[in-house]
Amino acid sequence: MKIRVLLADDHALVRAGLRALLTSQADIEVAGEAEDGVAVVERCRELKPDVVLLDLAMPGRGGVPAAEELRQVCPETKVLVLTMHEDEGYARLARRAGAAGYVLKRALATTLLHAIRAVQRGETYATPPLAQAFHDTTPAPAGDSLLSERENDVVRLIALGHTNAEIAGKLHISEKTVETHRAHVFEKLGLVTRADLVRFALEHGLFRP
């Protein structure tokens, strides 16, 4: 029986390239495609693929929150992250979100194929430069190492309901700087809504309600 893979990437050319690679394999088939973080959850629920090949940077809903939701909606499906992000913090976040694998887009095609087969068998796999970070099972610190100390401060205050002006006053920075930190946080973590940010703050010990 072939390994059924759902492709989730917002770039049509990337999806086309992946489809061509995967369909060239006798034991793999492409079950479907999704162009954003919302669609991938819906398509996974509908198609029940063996593996979701998930980009982290997608519109609608970032890859990390999408991976967490996929774990709930399709618990039998394995999530394999395929990303350009080489930061160890992203690898840790992906693993904590439930991803079974983490492959860089610059990796060889043979590496990706090996990873797909490995996660489908129930194993975990990460591109060697990030393998140690991906398999790090220590509890998440207060906030994630992906964020700077000031970004953690901004996350905490946003989650507590403070406005940009209030945050600026408390941290003695300008509102424009607050907006910049906020934008960086949402981009780094793949978050879309304030509710996503509040959940992140709760899960990473940034505040206690």
mmCIF file of C-alpha atoms in Angstrom, residues 107-198:
data_model
loop_
_atom_site.group_PDB
_atom_site.id
_atom_site.type_symbol
_atom_site.label_atom_id
_atom_site.label_comp_id
_atom_site.label_asym_id
_atom_site.label_seq_id
_atom_site.Cartn_x
_atom_site.Cartn_y
_atom_site.Cartn_z
ATOM 1 C CA ALA A 107 18.107 19.124 1.791
ATOM 2 C CA LEU A 108 18.596 16.511 -0.911
ATOM 3 C CA ALA A 109 15.524 14.887 -2.428
ATOM 4 C CA THR A 110 16.733 11.541 -1.108
ATOM 5 C CA THR A 111 16.734 12.995 2.424
ATOM 6 C CA LEU A 112 13.119 14.082 2.115
ATOM 7 C CA LEU A 113 12.052 10.701 0.763
ATOM 8 C CA HIS A 114 13.881 8.939 3.594
ATOM 9 C CA ALA A 115 12.160 11.214 6.133
ATOM 10 C CA ILE A 116 8.695 10.534 4.695
ATOM 11 C CA ARG A 117 9.213 6.791 4.927
ATOM 12 C CA ALA A 118 10.697 7.063 8.404
ATOM 13 C CA VAL A 119 7.849 9.062 9.950
ATOM 14 C CA GLN A 120 5.275 6.854 8.247
ATOM 15 C CA ARG A 121 6.891 3.889 10.045
ATOM 16 C CA GLY A 122 6.440 5.696 13.349
ATOM 17 C CA GLU A 123 10.001 6.977 13.650
ATOM 18 C CA THR A 124 11.192 10.564 14.029
ATOM 19 C CA TYR A 125 13.628 12.309 11.730
ATOM 20 C CA ALA A 126 15.357 15.692 11.578
ATOM 21 C CA THR A 127 17.912 17.116 9.192
ATOM 22 C CA PRO A 128 21.309 16.515 10.884
ATOM 23 C CA PRO A 129 22.153 20.161 11.736
ATOM 24 C CA LEU A 130 18.927 20.387 13.764
ATOM 25 C CA ALA A 131 18.551 16.792 14.944
ATOM 26 C CA GLN A 132 19.726 17.474 18.495
ATOM 27 C CA ALA A 133 17.397 20.448 18.945
ATOM 28 C CA PHE A 134 14.449 18.600 17.397
ATOM 29 C CA HIS A 135 14.876 15.605 19.677
ATOM 30 C CA ASP A 136 15.418 17.729 22.792
ATOM 31 C CA THR A 137 12.780 16.488 25.235
ATOM 32 C CA THR A 138 13.537 18.907 28.062
ATOM 33 C CA PRO A 139 10.531 21.012 29.120
ATOM 34 C CA ALA A 140 10.104 24.352 27.404
ATOM 35 C CA PRO A 141 11.634 27.235 29.370
ATOM 36 C CA ALA A 142 9.660 30.311 30.370
ATOM 37 C CA GLY A 143 9.120 31.480 26.848
ATOM 38 C CA ASP A 144 10.962 29.835 24.017
ATOM 39 C CA SER A 145 14.581 30.449 23.098
ATOM 40 C CA LEU A 146 13.314 31.506 19.701
ATOM 41 C CA LEU A 147 12.214 34.829 21.249
ATOM 42 C CA SER A 148 14.406 37.533 22.714
ATOM 43 C CA GLU A 149 13.910 38.660 26.314
ATOM 44 C CA ARG A 150 12.169 41.850 25.144
ATOM 45 C CA GLU A 151 9.902 39.896 22.797
ATOM 46 C CA ASN A 152 8.938 37.648 25.721
ATOM 47 C CA ASP A 153 8.049 40.783 27.699
ATOM 48 C CA VAL A 154 5.852 42.037 24.864
ATOM 49 C CA VAL A 155 4.144 38.639 24.504
ATOM 50 C CA ARG A 156 3.412 38.541 28.242
ATOM 51 C CA LEU A 157 1.847 41.997 28.269
ATOM 52 C CA ILE A 158 -0.202 41.451 25.109
ATOM 53 C CA ALA A 159 -1.514 38.189 26.557
ATOM 54 C CA LEU A 160 -2.517 40.033 29.718
ATOM 55 C CA GLY A 161 -4.620 42.386 27.618
ATOM 56 C CA HIS A 162 -2.499 45.543 27.573
ATOM 57 C CA THR A 163 -2.688 47.935 24.630
ATOM 58 C CA ASN A 164 0.373 48.931 22.614
ATOM 59 C CA ALA A 165 0.420 52.285 24.391
ATOM 60 C CA GLU A 166 0.322 50.616 27.814
ATOM 61 C CA ILE A 167 3.073 48.188 26.831
ATOM 62 C CA ALA A 168 5.210 51.061 25.558
ATOM 63 C CA GLY A 169 4.800 52.840 28.896
ATOM 64 C CA LYS A 170 5.614 49.780 30.979
ATOM 65 C CA LEU A 171 8.705 48.863 28.944
ATOM 66 C CA HIS A 172 9.813 52.459 28.349
ATOM 67 C CA ILE A 173 9.863 52.055 24.580
ATOM 68 C CA SER A 174 7.902 53.661 21.753
ATOM 69 C CA GLU A 175 4.602 52.305 20.425
ATOM 70 C CA LYS A 176 6.292 51.805 17.054
ATOM 71 C CA THR A 177 8.897 49.564 18.728
ATOM 72 C CA VAL A 178 6.099 47.593 20.390
ATOM 73 C CA GLU A 179 4.437 47.108 17.003
ATOM 74 C CA THR A 180 7.748 45.926 15.532
ATOM 75 C CA HIS A 181 8.312 43.407 18.341
ATOM 76 C CA ARG A 182 4.728 42.194 17.983
ATOM 77 C CA ALA A 183 5.109 41.673 14.233
ATOM 78 C CA HIS A 184 8.366 39.750 14.746
ATOM 79 C CA VAL A 185 6.768 37.508 17.376
ATOM 80 C CA PHE A 186 3.798 36.616 15.171
ATOM 81 C CA GLU A 187 6.122 35.911 12.232
ATOM 82 C CA LYS A 188 8.574 33.805 14.247
ATOM 83 C CA LEU A 189 5.892 31.694 15.895
ATOM 84 C CA GLY A 190 3.570 31.441 12.900
ATOM 85 C CA LEU A 191 0.705 32.947 14.893
ATOM 86 C CA VAL A 192 -2.310 34.697 13.420
ATOM 87 C CA THR A 193 -4.617 35.834 16.202
ATOM 88 C CA ARG A 194 -4.269 37.175 19.723
ATOM 89 C CA ALA A 195 -5.874 33.941 20.928
ATOM 90 C CA ASP A 196 -2.957 32.018 19.393
ATOM 91 C CA LEU A 197 -0.542 34.275 21.253
ATOM 92 C CA VAL A 198 -2.371 33.825 24.569
#
